[in-house]
Amino acid sequence: MMRRLIVTSCSVLVVPEQGPSRVETEQDILVEDGVIAWLGPAGSGPDATGAESVDGTGLIAVPGLVNAHTHGPMTLMRGAAEDVSVEAWFNERVWPSDDNFAARQVTQFIAFALRGRP
């Protein structure tokens, strides 16, 4: 069974690939099975009968941002240089160590950071 959700009458932050960002007001967002199926002016979209409805008045929807970088390997460096400046910590401790990590080790460090064990 498809899950449907409609957020009505919200504002939407539009971030195009080129050009300035803008806010579109009085927008509806139809979500089907966790994916945005339609977005547009309030009341002008496809039939949303049976969908869970959320009143978005006064709210703003923003694009989801994915930050795929990680500081997982640094987990094992905690305490290695508590008494140095940030610049020294990076330039003298972190980056020289990073150069010596193999991909398998980085994967293990990230697992440790996320779960507390490799």
PDB file of C-alpha atoms in Angstrom:
ATOM      1  CA  MET A   1       0.000   0.000   0.000  1.00  0.00           C
ATOM      2  CA  MET A   2       1.381   3.380  -1.000  1.00  0.00           C
ATOM      3  CA  ARG A   3       1.866   5.890   1.815  1.00  0.00           C
ATOM      4  CA  ARG A   4       0.790   9.385   0.840  1.00  0.00           C
ATOM      5  CA  LEU A   5       1.330  12.667   2.625  1.00  0.00           C
ATOM      6  CA  ILE A   6       0.367  16.161   1.545  1.00  0.00           C
ATOM      7  CA  VAL A   7       1.818  19.271   3.133  1.00  0.00           C
ATOM      8  CA  THR A   8      -0.487  22.168   2.323  1.00  0.00           C
ATOM      9  CA  SER A   9       0.037  25.910   2.078  1.00  0.00           C
ATOM     10  CA  CYS A  10       3.700  25.980   3.077  1.00  0.00           C
ATOM     11  CA  SER A  11       6.523  28.112   1.744  1.00  0.00           C
ATOM     12  CA  VAL A  12       9.251  26.333  -0.212  1.00  0.00           C
ATOM     13  CA  LEU A  13      12.893  27.349  -0.532  1.00  0.00           C
ATOM     14  CA  VAL A  14      13.827  26.766  -4.170  1.00  0.00           C
ATOM     15  CA  VAL A  15      17.553  26.335  -4.816  1.00  0.00           C
ATOM     16  CA  PRO A  16      18.119  26.082  -8.572  1.00  0.00           C
ATOM     17  CA  GLU A  17      21.342  24.774 -10.072  1.00  0.00           C
ATOM     18  CA  GLN A  18      21.941  28.245 -11.468  1.00  0.00           C
ATOM     19  CA  GLY A  19      20.596  31.614 -10.456  1.00  0.00           C
ATOM     20  CA  PRO A  20      19.476  32.940  -7.112  1.00  0.00           C
ATOM     21  CA  SER A  21      17.517  30.980  -4.528  1.00  0.00           C
ATOM     22  CA  ARG A  22      13.964  32.109  -3.853  1.00  0.00           C
ATOM     23  CA  VAL A  23      11.016  31.357  -1.599  1.00  0.00           C
ATOM     24  CA  GLU A  24       7.746  30.283  -3.197  1.00  0.00           C
ATOM     25  CA  THR A  25       4.755  30.851  -0.904  1.00  0.00           C
ATOM     26  CA  GLU A  26       1.423  29.002  -0.716  1.00  0.00           C
ATOM     27  CA  GLN A  27       2.777  25.705  -2.036  1.00  0.00           C
ATOM     28  CA  ASP A  28       1.575  22.118  -1.600  1.00  0.00           C
ATOM     29  CA  ILE A  29       3.929  19.141  -1.508  1.00  0.00           C
ATOM     30  CA  LEU A  30       2.626  15.652  -2.264  1.00  0.00           C
ATOM     31  CA  VAL A  31       4.845  12.834  -1.013  1.00  0.00           C
ATOM     32  CA  GLU A  32       4.298   9.220  -2.089  1.00  0.00           C
ATOM     33  CA  ASP A  33       6.269   6.435  -0.426  1.00  0.00           C
ATOM     34  CA  GLY A  34       8.801   8.948   0.908  1.00  0.00           C
ATOM     35  CA  VAL A  35       9.464  10.612  -2.455  1.00  0.00           C
ATOM     36  CA  ILE A  36       8.209  14.038  -3.516  1.00  0.00           C
ATOM     37  CA  ALA A  37       5.702  13.256  -6.269  1.00  0.00           C
ATOM     38  CA  TRP A  38       4.446  16.792  -6.866  1.00  0.00           C
ATOM     39  CA  LEU A  39       5.154  20.322  -5.714  1.00  0.00           C
ATOM     40  CA  GLY A  40       3.265  23.408  -6.813  1.00  0.00           C
ATOM     41  CA  PRO A  41       0.758  26.136  -6.045  1.00  0.00           C
ATOM     42  CA  ALA A  42      -1.650  25.264  -3.233  1.00  0.00           C
ATOM     43  CA  GLY A  43      -4.828  23.559  -4.385  1.00  0.00           C
ATOM     44  CA  SER A  44      -3.703  23.014  -7.984  1.00  0.00           C
ATOM     45  CA  GLY A  45      -2.102  19.586  -7.703  1.00  0.00           C
ATOM     46  CA  PRO A  46      -3.262  16.028  -8.224  1.00  0.00           C
ATOM     47  CA  ASP A  47      -6.019  14.497  -6.121  1.00  0.00           C
ATOM     48  CA  ALA A  48      -4.667  13.770  -2.641  1.00  0.00           C
ATOM     49  CA  THR A  49      -7.789  12.076  -1.267  1.00  0.00           C
ATOM     50  CA  GLY A  50      -6.822   9.646   1.476  1.00  0.00           C
ATOM     51  CA  ALA A  51      -3.376  11.157   2.008  1.00  0.00           C
ATOM     52  CA  GLU A  52      -2.293  12.167   5.492  1.00  0.00           C
ATOM     53  CA  SER A  53      -2.491  15.958   5.560  1.00  0.00           C
ATOM     54  CA  VAL A  54      -0.189  18.404   7.340  1.00  0.00           C
ATOM     55  CA  ASP A  55      -1.014  22.103   7.441  1.00  0.00           C
ATOM     56  CA  GLY A  56       2.193  23.851   6.459  1.00  0.00           C
ATOM     57  CA  THR A  57       0.929  27.378   7.078  1.00  0.00           C
ATOM     58  CA  GLY A  58       3.771  29.435   8.534  1.00  0.00           C
ATOM     59  CA  LEU A  59       6.340  26.714   7.788  1.00  0.00           C
ATOM     60  CA  ILE A  60       9.060  26.550   5.158  1.00  0.00           C
ATOM     61  CA  ALA A  61      10.259  23.416   3.379  1.00  0.00           C
ATOM     62  CA  VAL A  62      13.953  23.374   2.517  1.00  0.00           C
ATOM     63  CA  PRO A  63      15.851  20.955   0.288  1.00  0.00           C
ATOM     64  CA  GLY A  64      17.430  18.022   2.069  1.00  0.00           C
ATOM     65  CA  LEU A  65      21.177  18.343   2.063  1.00  0.00           C
ATOM     66  CA  VAL A  66      23.486  15.349   2.100  1.00  0.00           C
ATOM     67  CA  ASN A  67      26.880  15.832   3.638  1.00  0.00           C
ATOM     68  CA  ALA A  68      28.801  12.760   2.587  1.00  0.00           C
ATOM     69  CA  HIS A  69      32.147  13.594   4.121  1.00  0.00           C
ATOM     70  CA  THR A  70      33.116  12.176   7.480  1.00  0.00           C
ATOM     71  CA  HIS A  71      35.498  12.825  10.310  1.00  0.00           C
ATOM     72  CA  GLY A  72      35.357   9.179  11.388  1.00  0.00           C
ATOM     73  CA  PRO A  73      39.085   8.497  11.131  1.00  0.00           C
ATOM     74  CA  MET A  74      39.741  11.369  13.535  1.00  0.00           C
ATOM     75  CA  THR A  75      37.883   9.415  16.212  1.00  0.00           C
ATOM     76  CA  LEU A  76      41.045   7.456  16.902  1.00  0.00           C
ATOM     77  CA  MET A  77      43.074  10.665  17.152  1.00  0.00           C
ATOM     78  CA  ARG A  78      41.143  12.036  20.107  1.00  0.00           C
ATOM     79  CA  GLY A  79      43.543  13.120  22.789  1.00  0.00           C
ATOM     80  CA  ALA A  80      46.557  12.864  20.495  1.00  0.00           C
ATOM     81  CA  ALA A  81      47.250  16.555  20.680  1.00  0.00           C
ATOM     82  CA  GLU A  82      44.998  18.306  23.169  1.00  0.00           C
ATOM     83  CA  ASP A  83      47.588  20.968  23.925  1.00  0.00           C
ATOM     84  CA  VAL A  84      48.251  22.342  20.418  1.00  0.00           C
ATOM     85  CA  SER A  85      46.579  24.924  18.191  1.00  0.00           C
ATOM     86  CA  VAL A  86      44.048  23.855  15.578  1.00  0.00           C
ATOM     87  CA  GLU A  87      46.568  24.615  12.851  1.00  0.00           C
ATOM     88  CA  ALA A  88      49.224  22.431  14.480  1.00  0.00           C
ATOM     89  CA  TRP A  89      46.697  19.667  15.145  1.00  0.00           C
ATOM     90  CA  PHE A  90      45.776  19.504  11.455  1.00  0.00           C
ATOM     91  CA  ASN A  91      49.178  20.252   9.911  1.00  0.00           C
ATOM     92  CA  GLU A  92      51.358  18.213  12.260  1.00  0.00           C
ATOM     93  CA  ARG A  93      49.068  15.400  13.435  1.00  0.00           C
ATOM     94  CA  VAL A  94      45.928  14.793  11.355  1.00  0.00           C
ATOM     95  CA  TRP A  95      46.989  15.329   7.753  1.00  0.00           C
ATOM     96  CA  PRO A  96      50.309  13.481   8.059  1.00  0.00           C
ATOM     97  CA  SER A  97      48.444  10.557   9.643  1.00  0.00           C
ATOM     98  CA  ASP A  98      45.713  10.634   6.984  1.00  0.00           C
ATOM     99  CA  ASP A  99      48.320  10.095   4.302  1.00  0.00           C
ATOM    100  CA  ASN A 100      49.197   6.741   5.891  1.00  0.00           C
ATOM    101  CA  PHE A 101      45.662   5.316   6.125  1.00  0.00           C
ATOM    102  CA  ALA A 102      44.553   2.653   3.675  1.00  0.00           C
ATOM    103  CA  ALA A 103      40.924   2.638   2.475  1.00  0.00           C
ATOM    104  CA  ARG A 104      40.171  -0.448   4.599  1.00  0.00           C
ATOM    105  CA  GLN A 105      41.444   1.316   7.720  1.00  0.00           C
ATOM    106  CA  VAL A 106      39.326   4.400   7.023  1.00  0.00           C
ATOM    107  CA  THR A 107      36.252   2.173   6.668  1.00  0.00           C
ATOM    108  CA  GLN A 108      37.039   0.562  10.027  1.00  0.00           C
ATOM    109  CA  PHE A 109      37.573   3.957  11.689  1.00  0.00           C
ATOM    110  CA  ILE A 110      34.206   5.187  10.409  1.00  0.00           C
ATOM    111  CA  ALA A 111      32.495   2.039  11.703  1.00  0.00           C
ATOM    112  CA  PHE A 112      34.129   2.622  15.068  1.00  0.00           C
ATOM    113  CA  ALA A 113      32.974   6.243  15.121  1.00  0.00           C
ATOM    114  CA  LEU A 114      29.388   5.264  14.283  1.00  0.00           C
ATOM    115  CA  ARG A 115      29.018   2.135  16.399  1.00  0.00           C
ATOM    116  CA  GLY A 116      31.793   2.365  18.954  1.00  0.00           C
ATOM    117  CA  ARG A 117      33.519  -0.713  17.503  1.00  0.00           C
ATOM    118  CA  PRO A 118      35.221  -1.599  14.195  1.00  0.00           C
TER     119      PRO A 118
END
